[in-house]
Amino acid sequence: MASIAPLLLFLAAPAADSSPGLDSWQWHRRLSEISAPCTDPVLDIPIPRGMDHARDARRLIDAMLRTDPVKCPGIAQAAVAELRAALGEVERGEVDLELLFYAWRSAERGQGMAPDPALADRYGRMLWLFGDRPPELPRWIPAEREAWLQRPETVALLRARNADGMLRTGRSLEALGGLLLRRDLPYYAPAEAIALLEDGRLFTNLKNRLRISRLLTDGTHVPPDYGRAARPFLSVAAVDADFSSGYQQELLRIGYLASVAARTPAERADALRIVSAAALDGRFDSREVRARLLSGLGQIGQASLSDSDQAGIEKALDWQMAWALPGTEGLEGRLRPIVIRGLVGPNGRVIAAEIKDSSGSARHDRAALGVWSEYPDRVELGAVSRGGFVWVELPPVDPYMTTSDAWVKHNSPPPPNPESRSSRPAG
């Protein structure tokens, strides 16, 4: 059996040597040296492409905890010591959840130590608070969980976690958002709660988007804000050719509420933008609602875009168009440029778009309209609208455009100007 004297020296070293301040390269090297005498196949970890010492150190310490104590005496215990030193105090907002899970598993299952239910529960509480996939904690009864969650100390932990955009998780956002929406608790702060719940990490399903929508439209906690309520649905409307009926119905509901509440031209413009996005597929009564809103604007004039407007639109949206357009396999040479006319509102933004000349493919037409429904704020046409409503013909969209085409078009140096002094022949 290999001597474990080098291992004992490592275990006797000061804890500060393996503190979180130790960089990933040093820590991975240290773990490799500790585990070197071990012959357990669990340490035969496949090496992914690329060098990532932080990743490899975590994979190694996970494996060390699972080593056979007969084949590799002391290795799992060394991993426990390393984990505890690296984690430090676990009840803090920036605690490393992956390492904490390994520490919880060690205490719960007795890996590298005797099972310690009290320590496992302490670790498990933090995983339950922050982790999107927390472990089962059968010893922690619901009443205790609720009381622990409502502690000022727990709320402070949640605030600390969510303050870091890189560390916040869906679970930490939902936990703090839920507490801040409760009038019976001293933490009631609905505006802050809604801002947290608008984080894109929570927009993985319709249920979470609907929750934000209702909070921003029912007026219970904050005044209605239909533009914010629609935001989580506009991107889905733009990119999803199989736009879910649930998403479309909710977007239409928001647009209808916005239209009823609209009192100014700007508010009517916002409502029309929402309803137009909901009407991309024309289901339910979306087109009828859109038509009524348009008719309520009265006679709308026509205007022409300047060359600089045309170029600005292309630069702002060509990349999104190229990304959104479907493939053209089997359609080579059969599609035509997509010509769209857009309604510019008082704010100088396109609030509604419709096909003037089709590409010959409904999917490509819809994709181009969807981009305009999601990204109109990237184009400023205030000089065209002059504070009113006006129809304009937008630059044609090449249905065969690729992201490479868009990059070359807007990143290549301009051709030489034959009238410029530098391009004329010398003499």
PDB file of C-alpha atoms in Angstrom, residues 61-356:
ATOM      1  CA  ILE A  61     -12.882  16.744  -5.380  1.00  0.00           C
ATOM      2  CA  ASP A  62     -16.245  15.193  -6.261  1.00  0.00           C
ATOM      3  CA  ALA A  63     -14.449  11.985  -7.256  1.00  0.00           C
ATOM      4  CA  MET A  64     -12.195  12.029  -4.191  1.00  0.00           C
ATOM      5  CA  LEU A  65     -15.240  11.990  -1.925  1.00  0.00           C
ATOM      6  CA  ARG A  66     -16.450   8.833  -3.676  1.00  0.00           C
ATOM      7  CA  THR A  67     -13.195   6.869  -3.461  1.00  0.00           C
ATOM      8  CA  ASP A  68     -13.106   3.420  -1.871  1.00  0.00           C
ATOM      9  CA  PRO A  69     -11.697   3.854   1.663  1.00  0.00           C
ATOM     10  CA  VAL A  70      -9.971   0.455   1.406  1.00  0.00           C
ATOM     11  CA  LYS A  71      -8.181   1.205  -1.854  1.00  0.00           C
ATOM     12  CA  CYS A  72      -7.482   4.816  -0.962  1.00  0.00           C
ATOM     13  CA  PRO A  73      -7.376   5.381   2.801  1.00  0.00           C
ATOM     14  CA  GLY A  74      -7.604   9.026   3.801  1.00  0.00           C
ATOM     15  CA  ILE A  75      -8.432  10.419   0.347  1.00  0.00           C
ATOM     16  CA  ALA A  76     -12.106  11.097   1.036  1.00  0.00           C
ATOM     17  CA  GLN A  77     -11.225  12.585   4.419  1.00  0.00           C
ATOM     18  CA  ALA A  78      -8.742  14.885   2.699  1.00  0.00           C
ATOM     19  CA  ALA A  79     -11.446  15.969   0.282  1.00  0.00           C
ATOM     20  CA  VAL A  80     -13.731  16.854   3.209  1.00  0.00           C
ATOM     21  CA  ALA A  81     -10.989  18.958   4.794  1.00  0.00           C
ATOM     22  CA  GLU A  82     -10.352  20.727   1.497  1.00  0.00           C
ATOM     23  CA  LEU A  83     -14.055  21.376   0.984  1.00  0.00           C
ATOM     24  CA  ARG A  84     -14.549  22.881   4.432  1.00  0.00           C
ATOM     25  CA  ALA A  85     -11.522  25.111   4.038  1.00  0.00           C
ATOM     26  CA  ALA A  86     -12.655  26.269   0.598  1.00  0.00           C
ATOM     27  CA  LEU A  87     -16.230  26.922   1.696  1.00  0.00           C
ATOM     28  CA  GLY A  88     -15.518  28.712   4.955  1.00  0.00           C
ATOM     29  CA  GLU A  89     -18.693  30.070   6.573  1.00  0.00           C
ATOM     30  CA  VAL A  90     -21.556  28.726   4.473  1.00  0.00           C
ATOM     31  CA  GLU A  91     -24.288  31.115   5.643  1.00  0.00           C
ATOM     32  CA  ARG A  92     -23.306  33.914   3.291  1.00  0.00           C
ATOM     33  CA  GLY A  93     -24.759  35.170   0.039  1.00  0.00           C
ATOM     34  CA  GLU A  94     -21.797  34.279  -2.184  1.00  0.00           C
ATOM     35  CA  VAL A  95     -21.426  30.669  -1.006  1.00  0.00           C
ATOM     36  CA  ASP A  96     -20.364  28.315  -3.813  1.00  0.00           C
ATOM     37  CA  LEU A  97     -23.375  26.075  -4.427  1.00  0.00           C
ATOM     38  CA  GLU A  98     -21.541  23.299  -6.258  1.00  0.00           C
ATOM     39  CA  LEU A  99     -18.972  22.868  -3.499  1.00  0.00           C
ATOM     40  CA  LEU A 100     -21.707  23.209  -0.903  1.00  0.00           C
ATOM     41  CA  PHE A 101     -23.611  20.342  -2.518  1.00  0.00           C
ATOM     42  CA  TYR A 102     -20.546  18.114  -2.269  1.00  0.00           C
ATOM     43  CA  ALA A 103     -20.171  19.085   1.402  1.00  0.00           C
ATOM     44  CA  TRP A 104     -23.866  18.356   2.049  1.00  0.00           C
ATOM     45  CA  ARG A 105     -23.569  14.970   0.349  1.00  0.00           C
ATOM     46  CA  SER A 106     -20.514  14.157   2.431  1.00  0.00           C
ATOM     47  CA  ALA A 107     -22.293  14.970   5.705  1.00  0.00           C
ATOM     48  CA  GLU A 108     -25.586  13.328   4.655  1.00  0.00           C
ATOM     49  CA  ARG A 109     -24.146  10.091   3.258  1.00  0.00           C
ATOM     50  CA  GLY A 110     -21.001   9.784   5.341  1.00  0.00           C
ATOM     51  CA  GLN A 111     -18.456  10.314   2.576  1.00  0.00           C
ATOM     52  CA  GLY A 112     -15.060  10.936   4.147  1.00  0.00           C
ATOM     53  CA  MET A 113     -16.653  11.400   7.575  1.00  0.00           C
ATOM     54  CA  ALA A 114     -19.257   9.919   9.860  1.00  0.00           C
ATOM     55  CA  PRO A 115     -22.792  10.950   8.879  1.00  0.00           C
ATOM     56  CA  ASP A 116     -23.659  14.254  10.553  1.00  0.00           C
ATOM     57  CA  PRO A 117     -27.396  15.040  10.229  1.00  0.00           C
ATOM     58  CA  ALA A 118     -27.084  18.429  11.951  1.00  0.00           C
ATOM     59  CA  LEU A 119     -24.298  19.564   9.614  1.00  0.00           C
ATOM     60  CA  ALA A 120     -26.127  18.157   6.593  1.00  0.00           C
ATOM     61  CA  ASP A 121     -29.232  20.145   7.538  1.00  0.00           C
ATOM     62  CA  ARG A 122     -27.178  23.309   7.925  1.00  0.00           C
ATOM     63  CA  TYR A 123     -25.696  22.861   4.476  1.00  0.00           C
ATOM     64  CA  GLY A 124     -29.032  21.739   3.061  1.00  0.00           C
ATOM     65  CA  ARG A 125     -30.819  24.885   4.213  1.00  0.00           C
ATOM     66  CA  MET A 126     -28.508  27.043   2.135  1.00  0.00           C
ATOM     67  CA  LEU A 127     -28.937  24.773  -0.866  1.00  0.00           C
ATOM     68  CA  TRP A 128     -32.701  24.950  -0.385  1.00  0.00           C
ATOM     69  CA  LEU A 129     -32.516  28.743  -0.245  1.00  0.00           C
ATOM     70  CA  PHE A 130     -30.297  29.300  -3.276  1.00  0.00           C
ATOM     71  CA  GLY A 131     -30.114  26.117  -5.342  1.00  0.00           C
ATOM     72  CA  ASP A 132     -32.354  25.617  -8.360  1.00  0.00           C
ATOM     73  CA  ARG A 133     -32.182  21.863  -7.684  1.00  0.00           C
ATOM     74  CA  PRO A 134     -32.052  21.565  -3.899  1.00  0.00           C
ATOM     75  CA  PRO A 135     -31.778  18.170  -2.208  1.00  0.00           C
ATOM     76  CA  GLU A 136     -34.649  16.578  -0.361  1.00  0.00           C
ATOM     77  CA  LEU A 137     -34.626  17.602   3.308  1.00  0.00           C
ATOM     78  CA  PRO A 138     -37.116  15.263   5.014  1.00  0.00           C
ATOM     79  CA  ARG A 139     -35.965  16.169   8.531  1.00  0.00           C
ATOM     80  CA  TRP A 140     -36.838  19.832   7.987  1.00  0.00           C
ATOM     81  CA  ILE A 141     -40.595  20.179   8.437  1.00  0.00           C
ATOM     82  CA  PRO A 142     -42.482  22.849   6.407  1.00  0.00           C
ATOM     83  CA  ALA A 143     -43.321  25.007   9.447  1.00  0.00           C
ATOM     84  CA  GLU A 144     -39.643  25.246  10.356  1.00  0.00           C
ATOM     85  CA  ARG A 145     -38.728  26.098   6.767  1.00  0.00           C
ATOM     86  CA  GLU A 146     -41.245  28.933   6.638  1.00  0.00           C
ATOM     87  CA  ALA A 147     -40.060  30.383   9.946  1.00  0.00           C
ATOM     88  CA  TRP A 148     -36.432  30.159   8.863  1.00  0.00           C
ATOM     89  CA  LEU A 149     -37.213  31.790   5.524  1.00  0.00           C
ATOM     90  CA  GLN A 150     -38.864  34.794   7.185  1.00  0.00           C
ATOM     91  CA  ARG A 151     -35.933  35.556   9.498  1.00  0.00           C
ATOM     92  CA  PRO A 152     -34.253  38.942   8.907  1.00  0.00           C
ATOM     93  CA  GLU A 153     -30.972  37.051   8.594  1.00  0.00           C
ATOM     94  CA  THR A 154     -32.364  34.903   5.774  1.00  0.00           C
ATOM     95  CA  VAL A 155     -33.745  37.930   3.944  1.00  0.00           C
ATOM     96  CA  ALA A 156     -30.309  39.553   4.218  1.00  0.00           C
ATOM     97  CA  LEU A 157     -28.757  36.432   2.699  1.00  0.00           C
ATOM     98  CA  LEU A 158     -31.205  36.566  -0.210  1.00  0.00           C
ATOM     99  CA  ARG A 159     -30.526  40.245  -0.806  1.00  0.00           C
ATOM    100  CA  ALA A 160     -26.791  39.604  -0.844  1.00  0.00           C
ATOM    101  CA  ARG A 161     -27.151  36.738  -3.320  1.00  0.00           C
ATOM    102  CA  ASN A 162     -29.472  38.594  -5.659  1.00  0.00           C
ATOM    103  CA  ALA A 163     -27.357  41.734  -5.612  1.00  0.00           C
ATOM    104  CA  ASP A 164     -24.803  39.878  -7.743  1.00  0.00           C
ATOM    105  CA  GLY A 165     -26.139  39.326 -11.258  1.00  0.00           C
ATOM    106  CA  MET A 166     -23.784  36.387 -11.751  1.00  0.00           C
ATOM    107  CA  LEU A 167     -24.699  34.579  -8.518  1.00  0.00           C
ATOM    108  CA  ARG A 168     -28.465  35.033  -8.371  1.00  0.00           C
ATOM    109  CA  THR A 169     -30.510  31.948  -9.178  1.00  0.00           C
ATOM    110  CA  GLY A 170     -34.103  31.402 -10.140  1.00  0.00           C
ATOM    111  CA  ARG A 171     -34.756  30.081  -6.655  1.00  0.00           C
ATOM    112  CA  SER A 172     -33.135  32.997  -4.842  1.00  0.00           C
ATOM    113  CA  LEU A 173     -35.069  35.469  -6.986  1.00  0.00           C
ATOM    114  CA  GLU A 174     -38.383  33.726  -6.392  1.00  0.00           C
ATOM    115  CA  ALA A 175     -37.777  33.375  -2.660  1.00  0.00           C
ATOM    116  CA  LEU A 176     -36.990  37.047  -2.097  1.00  0.00           C
ATOM    117  CA  GLY A 177     -39.632  38.222  -4.567  1.00  0.00           C
ATOM    118  CA  GLY A 178     -42.279  36.209  -2.740  1.00  0.00           C
ATOM    119  CA  LEU A 179     -41.312  37.678   0.628  1.00  0.00           C
ATOM    120  CA  LEU A 180     -41.309  41.239  -0.703  1.00  0.00           C
ATOM    121  CA  LEU A 181     -44.858  40.808  -2.029  1.00  0.00           C
ATOM    122  CA  ARG A 182     -46.308  39.834   1.345  1.00  0.00           C
ATOM    123  CA  ARG A 183     -48.124  42.682   3.080  1.00  0.00           C
ATOM    124  CA  ASP A 184     -48.121  40.761   6.359  1.00  0.00           C
ATOM    125  CA  LEU A 185     -44.326  40.882   6.592  1.00  0.00           C
ATOM    126  CA  PRO A 186     -42.150  43.910   7.348  1.00  0.00           C
ATOM    127  CA  TYR A 187     -40.312  43.449   4.040  1.00  0.00           C
ATOM    128  CA  TYR A 188     -43.188  44.493   1.742  1.00  0.00           C
ATOM    129  CA  ALA A 189     -41.628  46.203  -1.300  1.00  0.00           C
ATOM    130  CA  PRO A 190     -43.631  45.306  -4.430  1.00  0.00           C
ATOM    131  CA  ALA A 191     -41.649  47.411  -6.918  1.00  0.00           C
ATOM    132  CA  GLU A 192     -38.414  45.728  -5.837  1.00  0.00           C
ATOM    133  CA  ALA A 193     -40.089  42.307  -5.925  1.00  0.00           C
ATOM    134  CA  ILE A 194     -41.373  42.758  -9.472  1.00  0.00           C
ATOM    135  CA  ALA A 195     -37.967  43.965 -10.664  1.00  0.00           C
ATOM    136  CA  LEU A 196     -36.454  40.747  -9.282  1.00  0.00           C
ATOM    137  CA  LEU A 197     -39.130  38.552 -10.839  1.00  0.00           C
ATOM    138  CA  GLU A 198     -38.527  40.145 -14.242  1.00  0.00           C
ATOM    139  CA  ASP A 199     -35.091  38.517 -14.362  1.00  0.00           C
ATOM    140  CA  GLY A 200     -34.773  36.370 -17.475  1.00  0.00           C
ATOM    141  CA  ARG A 201     -33.779  33.346 -15.383  1.00  0.00           C
ATOM    142  CA  LEU A 202     -37.446  33.014 -14.455  1.00  0.00           C
ATOM    143  CA  PHE A 203     -38.785  33.227 -18.012  1.00  0.00           C
ATOM    144  CA  THR A 204     -38.289  29.537 -18.721  1.00  0.00           C
ATOM    145  CA  ASN A 205     -41.997  28.761 -18.835  1.00  0.00           C
ATOM    146  CA  LEU A 206     -45.366  30.379 -19.405  1.00  0.00           C
ATOM    147  CA  LYS A 207     -46.329  30.219 -15.724  1.00  0.00           C
ATOM    148  CA  ASN A 208     -43.563  32.578 -14.620  1.00  0.00           C
ATOM    149  CA  ARG A 209     -44.241  35.017 -17.453  1.00  0.00           C
ATOM    150  CA  LEU A 210     -47.920  35.049 -16.591  1.00  0.00           C
ATOM    151  CA  ARG A 211     -47.122  35.845 -12.967  1.00  0.00           C
ATOM    152  CA  ILE A 212     -45.185  38.965 -13.985  1.00  0.00           C
ATOM    153  CA  SER A 213     -47.888  39.937 -16.447  1.00  0.00           C
ATOM    154  CA  ARG A 214     -50.621  39.774 -13.821  1.00  0.00           C
ATOM    155  CA  LEU A 215     -48.542  41.683 -11.278  1.00  0.00           C
ATOM    156  CA  LEU A 216     -48.026  44.470 -13.805  1.00  0.00           C
ATOM    157  CA  THR A 217     -51.633  44.643 -15.016  1.00  0.00           C
ATOM    158  CA  ASP A 218     -53.940  43.955 -12.060  1.00  0.00           C
ATOM    159  CA  GLY A 219     -53.004  47.098 -10.105  1.00  0.00           C
ATOM    160  CA  THR A 220     -52.918  45.226  -6.783  1.00  0.00           C
ATOM    161  CA  HIS A 221     -49.317  45.985  -5.853  1.00  0.00           C
ATOM    162  CA  VAL A 222     -48.170  48.604  -8.388  1.00  0.00           C
ATOM    163  CA  PRO A 223     -49.915  50.802 -10.973  1.00  0.00           C
ATOM    164  CA  PRO A 224     -50.467  48.964 -14.287  1.00  0.00           C
ATOM    165  CA  ASP A 225     -47.567  49.077 -16.734  1.00  0.00           C
ATOM    166  CA  TYR A 226     -48.688  47.350 -19.914  1.00  0.00           C
ATOM    167  CA  GLY A 227     -45.436  47.864 -21.790  1.00  0.00           C
ATOM    168  CA  ARG A 228     -43.439  46.073 -19.088  1.00  0.00           C
ATOM    169  CA  ALA A 229     -46.082  43.363 -18.813  1.00  0.00           C
ATOM    170  CA  ALA A 230     -45.804  42.644 -22.544  1.00  0.00           C
ATOM    171  CA  ARG A 231     -42.005  42.528 -22.638  1.00  0.00           C
ATOM    172  CA  PRO A 232     -41.598  38.837 -21.665  1.00  0.00           C
ATOM    173  CA  PHE A 233     -44.014  37.858 -24.446  1.00  0.00           C
ATOM    174  CA  LEU A 234     -42.735  40.055 -27.269  1.00  0.00           C
ATOM    175  CA  SER A 235     -39.518  38.091 -27.706  1.00  0.00           C
ATOM    176  CA  VAL A 236     -41.445  34.815 -27.877  1.00  0.00           C
ATOM    177  CA  ALA A 237     -43.793  36.306 -30.443  1.00  0.00           C
ATOM    178  CA  ALA A 238     -40.837  37.336 -32.558  1.00  0.00           C
ATOM    179  CA  VAL A 239     -38.798  34.138 -32.650  1.00  0.00           C
ATOM    180  CA  ASP A 240     -41.308  31.327 -32.173  1.00  0.00           C
ATOM    181  CA  ALA A 241     -42.902  30.385 -35.459  1.00  0.00           C
ATOM    182  CA  ASP A 242     -45.184  28.034 -33.511  1.00  0.00           C
ATOM    183  CA  PHE A 243     -46.245  30.823 -31.164  1.00  0.00           C
ATOM    184  CA  SER A 244     -47.993  29.132 -28.235  1.00  0.00           C
ATOM    185  CA  SER A 245     -51.660  30.033 -27.901  1.00  0.00           C
ATOM    186  CA  GLY A 246     -51.090  30.790 -24.201  1.00  0.00           C
ATOM    187  CA  TYR A 247     -48.441  33.372 -25.013  1.00  0.00           C
ATOM    188  CA  GLN A 248     -50.520  34.920 -27.781  1.00  0.00           C
ATOM    189  CA  GLN A 249     -53.665  35.106 -25.698  1.00  0.00           C
ATOM    190  CA  GLU A 250     -51.841  36.809 -22.849  1.00  0.00           C
ATOM    191  CA  LEU A 251     -50.163  39.306 -25.157  1.00  0.00           C
ATOM    192  CA  LEU A 252     -53.523  40.072 -26.727  1.00  0.00           C
ATOM    193  CA  ARG A 253     -55.086  40.494 -23.262  1.00  0.00           C
ATOM    194  CA  ILE A 254     -52.364  42.974 -22.281  1.00  0.00           C
ATOM    195  CA  GLY A 255     -52.775  44.873 -25.534  1.00  0.00           C
ATOM    196  CA  TYR A 256     -56.530  45.063 -25.096  1.00  0.00           C
ATOM    197  CA  LEU A 257     -56.155  46.416 -21.553  1.00  0.00           C
ATOM    198  CA  ALA A 258     -53.606  48.924 -22.785  1.00  0.00           C
ATOM    199  CA  SER A 259     -55.944  50.083 -25.557  1.00  0.00           C
ATOM    200  CA  VAL A 260     -58.839  50.562 -23.133  1.00  0.00           C
ATOM    201  CA  ALA A 261     -56.658  52.567 -20.748  1.00  0.00           C
ATOM    202  CA  ALA A 262     -54.990  54.637 -23.506  1.00  0.00           C
ATOM    203  CA  ARG A 263     -55.714  58.354 -23.316  1.00  0.00           C
ATOM    204  CA  THR A 264     -52.828  59.906 -25.237  1.00  0.00           C
ATOM    205  CA  PRO A 265     -51.326  59.251 -28.686  1.00  0.00           C
ATOM    206  CA  ALA A 266     -48.262  57.735 -27.041  1.00  0.00           C
ATOM    207  CA  GLU A 267     -50.399  55.330 -24.991  1.00  0.00           C
ATOM    208  CA  ARG A 268     -52.396  54.348 -28.077  1.00  0.00           C
ATOM    209  CA  ALA A 269     -49.126  53.725 -29.901  1.00  0.00           C
ATOM    210  CA  ASP A 270     -47.906  51.426 -27.099  1.00  0.00           C
ATOM    211  CA  ALA A 271     -51.174  49.483 -27.156  1.00  0.00           C
ATOM    212  CA  LEU A 272     -51.021  49.083 -30.926  1.00  0.00           C
ATOM    213  CA  ARG A 273     -47.471  47.757 -30.763  1.00  0.00           C
ATOM    214  CA  ILE A 274     -48.517  45.074 -28.256  1.00  0.00           C
ATOM    215  CA  VAL A 275     -51.612  44.058 -30.211  1.00  0.00           C
ATOM    216  CA  SER A 276     -49.659  43.969 -33.485  1.00  0.00           C
ATOM    217  CA  ALA A 277     -47.180  41.541 -31.974  1.00  0.00           C
ATOM    218  CA  ALA A 278     -50.064  39.392 -30.730  1.00  0.00           C
ATOM    219  CA  ALA A 279     -51.584  39.418 -34.231  1.00  0.00           C
ATOM    220  CA  LEU A 280     -48.537  37.956 -36.020  1.00  0.00           C
ATOM    221  CA  ASP A 281     -50.386  34.652 -36.435  1.00  0.00           C
ATOM    222  CA  GLY A 282     -53.859  36.162 -36.601  1.00  0.00           C
ATOM    223  CA  ARG A 283     -55.431  33.732 -34.161  1.00  0.00           C
ATOM    224  CA  PHE A 284     -58.348  34.462 -31.847  1.00  0.00           C
ATOM    225  CA  ASP A 285     -59.621  37.982 -32.605  1.00  0.00           C
ATOM    226  CA  SER A 286     -56.170  39.606 -32.701  1.00  0.00           C
ATOM    227  CA  ARG A 287     -56.495  41.011 -36.209  1.00  0.00           C
ATOM    228  CA  GLU A 288     -59.904  42.481 -35.450  1.00  0.00           C
ATOM    229  CA  VAL A 289     -58.574  44.186 -32.314  1.00  0.00           C
ATOM    230  CA  ARG A 290     -55.617  45.524 -34.309  1.00  0.00           C
ATOM    231  CA  ALA A 291     -57.901  46.797 -37.063  1.00  0.00           C
ATOM    232  CA  ARG A 292     -60.078  48.647 -34.536  1.00  0.00           C
ATOM    233  CA  LEU A 293     -57.041  50.322 -33.017  1.00  0.00           C
ATOM    234  CA  LEU A 294     -55.794  51.379 -36.433  1.00  0.00           C
ATOM    235  CA  SER A 295     -59.175  52.780 -37.434  1.00  0.00           C
ATOM    236  CA  GLY A 296     -59.274  54.783 -34.224  1.00  0.00           C
ATOM    237  CA  LEU A 297     -56.196  56.688 -35.357  1.00  0.00           C
ATOM    238  CA  GLY A 298     -58.114  58.265 -38.250  1.00  0.00           C
ATOM    239  CA  GLN A 299     -56.489  59.098 -41.583  1.00  0.00           C
ATOM    240  CA  ILE A 300     -52.794  58.183 -41.559  1.00  0.00           C
ATOM    241  CA  GLY A 301     -50.461  59.764 -44.066  1.00  0.00           C
ATOM    242  CA  GLN A 302     -47.557  58.306 -46.026  1.00  0.00           C
ATOM    243  CA  ALA A 303     -43.908  59.346 -45.805  1.00  0.00           C
ATOM    244  CA  SER A 304     -40.595  58.330 -47.338  1.00  0.00           C
ATOM    245  CA  LEU A 305     -37.427  57.382 -45.530  1.00  0.00           C
ATOM    246  CA  SER A 306     -34.199  59.195 -46.279  1.00  0.00           C
ATOM    247  CA  ASP A 307     -31.110  57.308 -47.404  1.00  0.00           C
ATOM    248  CA  SER A 308     -29.623  57.749 -43.939  1.00  0.00           C
ATOM    249  CA  ASP A 309     -32.805  56.337 -42.349  1.00  0.00           C
ATOM    250  CA  GLN A 310     -32.627  53.321 -44.650  1.00  0.00           C
ATOM    251  CA  ALA A 311     -28.977  52.706 -43.823  1.00  0.00           C
ATOM    252  CA  GLY A 312     -29.603  53.161 -40.092  1.00  0.00           C
ATOM    253  CA  ILE A 313     -32.427  50.617 -40.101  1.00  0.00           C
ATOM    254  CA  GLU A 314     -30.326  48.069 -41.950  1.00  0.00           C
ATOM    255  CA  LYS A 315     -27.399  48.494 -39.600  1.00  0.00           C
ATOM    256  CA  ALA A 316     -29.644  48.211 -36.544  1.00  0.00           C
ATOM    257  CA  LEU A 317     -31.668  45.181 -37.648  1.00  0.00           C
ATOM    258  CA  ASP A 318     -29.875  43.225 -40.376  1.00  0.00           C
ATOM    259  CA  TRP A 319     -28.171  41.023 -37.797  1.00  0.00           C
ATOM    260  CA  GLN A 320     -31.467  40.213 -36.069  1.00  0.00           C
ATOM    261  CA  MET A 321     -33.131  39.574 -39.438  1.00  0.00           C
ATOM    262  CA  ALA A 322     -30.398  37.186 -40.508  1.00  0.00           C
ATOM    263  CA  TRP A 323     -30.602  35.330 -37.193  1.00  0.00           C
ATOM    264  CA  ALA A 324     -34.405  35.044 -37.258  1.00  0.00           C
ATOM    265  CA  LEU A 325     -34.912  34.055 -40.901  1.00  0.00           C
ATOM    266  CA  PRO A 326     -35.604  30.335 -41.458  1.00  0.00           C
ATOM    267  CA  GLY A 327     -33.350  28.228 -43.654  1.00  0.00           C
ATOM    268  CA  THR A 328     -33.775  28.315 -47.423  1.00  0.00           C
ATOM    269  CA  GLU A 329     -32.863  24.744 -48.348  1.00  0.00           C
ATOM    270  CA  GLY A 330     -34.930  23.784 -51.384  1.00  0.00           C
ATOM    271  CA  LEU A 331     -35.996  27.397 -51.940  1.00  0.00           C
ATOM    272  CA  GLU A 332     -32.890  28.616 -53.766  1.00  0.00           C
ATOM    273  CA  GLY A 333     -33.816  31.269 -56.305  1.00  0.00           C
ATOM    274  CA  ARG A 334     -37.531  31.104 -55.513  1.00  0.00           C
ATOM    275  CA  LEU A 335     -37.860  33.767 -52.821  1.00  0.00           C
ATOM    276  CA  ARG A 336     -38.241  37.490 -53.384  1.00  0.00           C
ATOM    277  CA  PRO A 337     -37.166  40.395 -51.156  1.00  0.00           C
ATOM    278  CA  ILE A 338     -39.584  41.003 -48.305  1.00  0.00           C
ATOM    279  CA  VAL A 339     -41.069  44.486 -48.466  1.00  0.00           C
ATOM    280  CA  ILE A 340     -42.652  45.701 -45.236  1.00  0.00           C
ATOM    281  CA  ARG A 341     -44.490  48.880 -44.490  1.00  0.00           C
ATOM    282  CA  GLY A 342     -44.343  50.146 -40.962  1.00  0.00           C
ATOM    283  CA  LEU A 343     -46.467  52.497 -38.928  1.00  0.00           C
ATOM    284  CA  VAL A 344     -44.258  54.993 -37.119  1.00  0.00           C
ATOM    285  CA  GLY A 345     -45.738  56.368 -33.919  1.00  0.00           C
ATOM    286  CA  PRO A 346     -45.311  59.709 -32.145  1.00  0.00           C
ATOM    287  CA  ASN A 347     -42.227  58.394 -30.369  1.00  0.00           C
ATOM    288  CA  GLY A 348     -40.435  57.791 -33.672  1.00  0.00           C
ATOM    289  CA  ARG A 349     -40.624  53.995 -33.342  1.00  0.00           C
ATOM    290  CA  VAL A 350     -42.271  51.451 -35.629  1.00  0.00           C
ATOM    291  CA  ILE A 351     -45.331  50.306 -33.686  1.00  0.00           C
ATOM    292  CA  ALA A 352     -46.933  48.090 -36.345  1.00  0.00           C
ATOM    293  CA  ALA A 353     -45.623  46.359 -39.439  1.00  0.00           C
ATOM    294  CA  GLU A 354     -47.288  44.497 -42.258  1.00  0.00           C
ATOM    295  CA  ILE A 355     -46.205  42.749 -45.430  1.00  0.00           C
ATOM    296  CA  LYS A 356     -46.463  44.839 -48.587  1.00  0.00           C
TER     297      LYS A 356
END
